[in-house]
PDB file of C-alpha atoms in Angstrom:
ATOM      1  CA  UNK R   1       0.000   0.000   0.000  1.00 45.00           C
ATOM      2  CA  UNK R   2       1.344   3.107  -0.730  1.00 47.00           C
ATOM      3  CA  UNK R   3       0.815   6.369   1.452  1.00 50.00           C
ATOM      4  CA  UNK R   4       0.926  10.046   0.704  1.00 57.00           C
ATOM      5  CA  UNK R   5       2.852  12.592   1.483  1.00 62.00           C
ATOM      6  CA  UNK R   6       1.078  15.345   2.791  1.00 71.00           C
ATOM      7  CA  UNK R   7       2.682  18.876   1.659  1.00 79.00           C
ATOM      8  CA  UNK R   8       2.807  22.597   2.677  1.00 91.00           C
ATOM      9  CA  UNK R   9       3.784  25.514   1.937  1.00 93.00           C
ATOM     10  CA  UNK R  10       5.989  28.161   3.293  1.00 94.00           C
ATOM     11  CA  UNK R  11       9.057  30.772   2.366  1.00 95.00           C
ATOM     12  CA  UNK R  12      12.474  31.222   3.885  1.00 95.00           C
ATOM     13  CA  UNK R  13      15.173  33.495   2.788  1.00 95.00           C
ATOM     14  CA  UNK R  14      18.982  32.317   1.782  1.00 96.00           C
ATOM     15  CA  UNK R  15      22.137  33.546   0.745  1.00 95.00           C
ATOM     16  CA  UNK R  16      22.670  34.363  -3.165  1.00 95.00           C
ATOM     17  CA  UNK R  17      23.988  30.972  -3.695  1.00 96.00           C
ATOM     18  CA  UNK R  18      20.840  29.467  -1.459  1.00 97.00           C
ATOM     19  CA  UNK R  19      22.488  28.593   1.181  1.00 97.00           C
ATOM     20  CA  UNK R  20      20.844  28.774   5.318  1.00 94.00           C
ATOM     21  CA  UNK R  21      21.876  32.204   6.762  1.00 94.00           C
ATOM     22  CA  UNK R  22      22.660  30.146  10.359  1.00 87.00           C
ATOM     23  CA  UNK R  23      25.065  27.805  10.785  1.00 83.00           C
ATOM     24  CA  UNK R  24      23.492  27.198  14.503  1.00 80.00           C
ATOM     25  CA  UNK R  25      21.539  24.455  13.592  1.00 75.00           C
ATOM     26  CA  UNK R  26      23.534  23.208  10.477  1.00 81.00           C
ATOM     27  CA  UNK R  27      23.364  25.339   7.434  1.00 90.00           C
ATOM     28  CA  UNK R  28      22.069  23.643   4.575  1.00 94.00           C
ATOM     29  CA  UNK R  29      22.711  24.106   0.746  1.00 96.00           C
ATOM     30  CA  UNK R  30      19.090  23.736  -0.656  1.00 97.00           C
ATOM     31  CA  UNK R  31      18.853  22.631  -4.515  1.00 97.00           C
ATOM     32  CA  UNK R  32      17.467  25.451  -6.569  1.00 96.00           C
ATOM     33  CA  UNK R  33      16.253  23.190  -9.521  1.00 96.00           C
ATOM     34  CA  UNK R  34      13.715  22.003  -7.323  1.00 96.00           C
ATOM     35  CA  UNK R  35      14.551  18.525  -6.368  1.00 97.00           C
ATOM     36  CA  UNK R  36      12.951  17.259  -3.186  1.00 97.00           C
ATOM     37  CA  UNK R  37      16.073  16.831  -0.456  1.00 97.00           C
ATOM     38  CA  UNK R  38      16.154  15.085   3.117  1.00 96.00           C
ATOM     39  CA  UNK R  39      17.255  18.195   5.353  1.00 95.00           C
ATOM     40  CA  UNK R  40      19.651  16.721   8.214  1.00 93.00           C
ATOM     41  CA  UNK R  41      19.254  17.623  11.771  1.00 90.00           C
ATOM     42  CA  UNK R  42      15.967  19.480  12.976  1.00 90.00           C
ATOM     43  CA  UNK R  43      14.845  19.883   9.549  1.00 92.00           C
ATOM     44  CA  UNK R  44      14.297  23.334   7.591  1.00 94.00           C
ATOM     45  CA  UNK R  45      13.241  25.924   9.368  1.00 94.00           C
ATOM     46  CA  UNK R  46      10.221  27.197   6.951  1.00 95.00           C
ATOM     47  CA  UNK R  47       8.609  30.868   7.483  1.00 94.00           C
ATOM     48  CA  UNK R  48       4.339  30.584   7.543  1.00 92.00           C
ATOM     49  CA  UNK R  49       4.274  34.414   7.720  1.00 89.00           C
ATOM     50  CA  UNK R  50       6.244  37.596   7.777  1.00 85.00           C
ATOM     51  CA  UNK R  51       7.449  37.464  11.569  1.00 88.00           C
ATOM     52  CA  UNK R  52       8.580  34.238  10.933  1.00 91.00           C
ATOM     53  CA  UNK R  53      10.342  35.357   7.855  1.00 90.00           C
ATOM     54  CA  UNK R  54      12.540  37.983   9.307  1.00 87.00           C
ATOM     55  CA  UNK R  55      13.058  35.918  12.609  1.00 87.00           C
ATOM     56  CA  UNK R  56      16.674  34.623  10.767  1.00 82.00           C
ATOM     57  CA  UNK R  57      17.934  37.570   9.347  1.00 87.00           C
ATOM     58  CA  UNK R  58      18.223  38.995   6.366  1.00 87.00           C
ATOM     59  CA  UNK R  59      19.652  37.244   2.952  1.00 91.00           C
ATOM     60  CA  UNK R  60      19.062  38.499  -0.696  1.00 93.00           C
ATOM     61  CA  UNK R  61      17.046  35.430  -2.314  1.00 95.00           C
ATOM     62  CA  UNK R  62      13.566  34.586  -1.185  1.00 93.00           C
ATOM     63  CA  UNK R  63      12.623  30.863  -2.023  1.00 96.00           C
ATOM     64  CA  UNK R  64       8.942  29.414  -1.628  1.00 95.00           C
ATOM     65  CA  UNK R  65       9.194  26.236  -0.551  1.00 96.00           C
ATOM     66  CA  UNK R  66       7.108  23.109  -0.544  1.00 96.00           C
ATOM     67  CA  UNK R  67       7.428  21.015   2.614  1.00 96.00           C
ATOM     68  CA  UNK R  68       7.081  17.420   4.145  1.00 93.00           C
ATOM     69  CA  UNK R  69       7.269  15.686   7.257  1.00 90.00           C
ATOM     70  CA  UNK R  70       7.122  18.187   9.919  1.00 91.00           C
ATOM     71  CA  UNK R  71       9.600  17.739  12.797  1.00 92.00           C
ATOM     72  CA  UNK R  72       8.167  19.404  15.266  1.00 91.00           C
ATOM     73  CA  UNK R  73      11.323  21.080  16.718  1.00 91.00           C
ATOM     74  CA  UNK R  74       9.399  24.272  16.194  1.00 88.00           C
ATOM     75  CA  UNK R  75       5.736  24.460  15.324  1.00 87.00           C
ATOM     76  CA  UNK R  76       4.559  28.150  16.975  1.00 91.00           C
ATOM     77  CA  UNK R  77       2.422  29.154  13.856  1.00 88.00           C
ATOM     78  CA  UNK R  78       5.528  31.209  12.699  1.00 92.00           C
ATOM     79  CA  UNK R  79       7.731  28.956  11.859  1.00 94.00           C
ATOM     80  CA  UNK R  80       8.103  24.928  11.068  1.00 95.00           C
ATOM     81  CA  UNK R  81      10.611  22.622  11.169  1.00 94.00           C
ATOM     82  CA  UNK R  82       9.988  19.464   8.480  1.00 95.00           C
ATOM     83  CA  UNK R  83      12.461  16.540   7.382  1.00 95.00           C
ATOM     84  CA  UNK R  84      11.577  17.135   3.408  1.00 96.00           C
ATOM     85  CA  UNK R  85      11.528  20.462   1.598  1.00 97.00           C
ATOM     86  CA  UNK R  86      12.038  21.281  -2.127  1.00 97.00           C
ATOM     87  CA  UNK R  87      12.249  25.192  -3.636  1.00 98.00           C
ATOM     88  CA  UNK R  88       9.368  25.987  -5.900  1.00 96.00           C
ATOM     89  CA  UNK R  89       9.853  28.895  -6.303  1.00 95.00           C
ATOM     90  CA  UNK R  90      12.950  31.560  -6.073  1.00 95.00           C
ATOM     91  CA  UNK R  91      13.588  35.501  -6.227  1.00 92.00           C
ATOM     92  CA  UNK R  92      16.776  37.928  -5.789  1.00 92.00           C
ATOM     93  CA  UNK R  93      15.616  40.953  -3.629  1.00 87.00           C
ATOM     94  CA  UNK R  94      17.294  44.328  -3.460  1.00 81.00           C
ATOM     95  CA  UNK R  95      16.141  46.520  -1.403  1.00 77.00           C
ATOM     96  CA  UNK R  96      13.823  48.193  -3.052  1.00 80.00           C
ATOM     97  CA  UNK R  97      11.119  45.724  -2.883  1.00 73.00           C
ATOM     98  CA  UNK R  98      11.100  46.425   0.986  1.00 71.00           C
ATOM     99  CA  UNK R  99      11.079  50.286   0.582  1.00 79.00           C
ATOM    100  CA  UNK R 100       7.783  49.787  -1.594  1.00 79.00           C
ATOM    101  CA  UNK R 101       6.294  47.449   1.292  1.00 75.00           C
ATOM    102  CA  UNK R 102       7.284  50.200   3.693  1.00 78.00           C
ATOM    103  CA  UNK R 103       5.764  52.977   1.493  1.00 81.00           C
ATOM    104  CA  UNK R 104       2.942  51.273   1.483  1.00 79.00           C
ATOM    105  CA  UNK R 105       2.325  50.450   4.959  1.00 79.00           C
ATOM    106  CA  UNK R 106       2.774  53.706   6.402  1.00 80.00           C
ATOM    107  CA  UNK R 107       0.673  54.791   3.544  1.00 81.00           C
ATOM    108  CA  UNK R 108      -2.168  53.057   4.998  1.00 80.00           C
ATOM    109  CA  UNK R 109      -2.015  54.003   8.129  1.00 79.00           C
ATOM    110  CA  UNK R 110      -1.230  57.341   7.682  1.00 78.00           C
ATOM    111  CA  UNK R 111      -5.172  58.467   7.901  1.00 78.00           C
ATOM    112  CA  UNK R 112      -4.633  57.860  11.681  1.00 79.00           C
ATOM    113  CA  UNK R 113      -2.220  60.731  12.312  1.00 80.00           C
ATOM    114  CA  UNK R 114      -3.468  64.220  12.337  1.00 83.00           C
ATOM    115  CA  UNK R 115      -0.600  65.580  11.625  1.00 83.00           C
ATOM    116  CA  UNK R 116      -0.031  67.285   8.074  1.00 84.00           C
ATOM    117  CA  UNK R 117       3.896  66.444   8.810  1.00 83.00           C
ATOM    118  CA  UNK R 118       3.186  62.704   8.795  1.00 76.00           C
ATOM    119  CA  UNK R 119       1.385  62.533   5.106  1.00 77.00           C
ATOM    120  CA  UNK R 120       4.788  64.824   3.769  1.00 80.00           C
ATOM    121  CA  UNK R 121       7.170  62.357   5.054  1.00 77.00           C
ATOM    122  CA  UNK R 122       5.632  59.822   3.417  1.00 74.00           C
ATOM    123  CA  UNK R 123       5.365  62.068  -0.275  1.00 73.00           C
TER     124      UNK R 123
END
């Protein structure tokens, strides 16, 4: 009988040549063509949302990945630790990607400030 896998989904971000950014748990060298790899130790730490993203620093490529087997070395709704992961997905960032996500925050919650100085910072 054969059994499936069941798979998620969640992002991490790497060096340029998509490697970990922490060797504190074993850096791994994930395979960019999208192979499915066993990840040694507690497993790759995936990102589920934006807190969980930033949580281990910064590095220039962003990489969706598709994951298996969860670990359950860390499982606090941020972040995930799972035995299987492959890259579905990859990106190069600069910074300017950011600076638009910034823009557009404070842009939407600039209605709250009544201050005329706040919406000319943001122009």
């Amino acid at each position: 009988m054969m059994t499936r896998m069941t798979r998620y989904h969640g992002y991490k971000l790497l060096t340029a040549g998509g490697r970990s950014l922490s060797e504190a748990h074993g850096a791994v060298q994930y395979d960019l063509t999208g192979a499915w790899q066993e990840i040694p130790g507690d497993g790759a730490y995936v990102a589920l949302d934006v807190p969980g993203l930033l949580r281990g620093g910064w590095g220039p490529r962003l990489v969706e990945l598709e994951f298996a087997d969860p670990t359950g070395v860390v499982d606090d709704g941020s972040v995930v630790t799972a035995r299987r992961a492959r890259v579905v997905r990859a990106a190069m960032l600069d910074a300017w990607p950011w600076v638009r996500v910034a823009i557009y925050a404070a842009r939407s919650v600039a209605h709250l400030a009544s201050d005329p100085s706040v919406a000319a910072a943001i122009a």
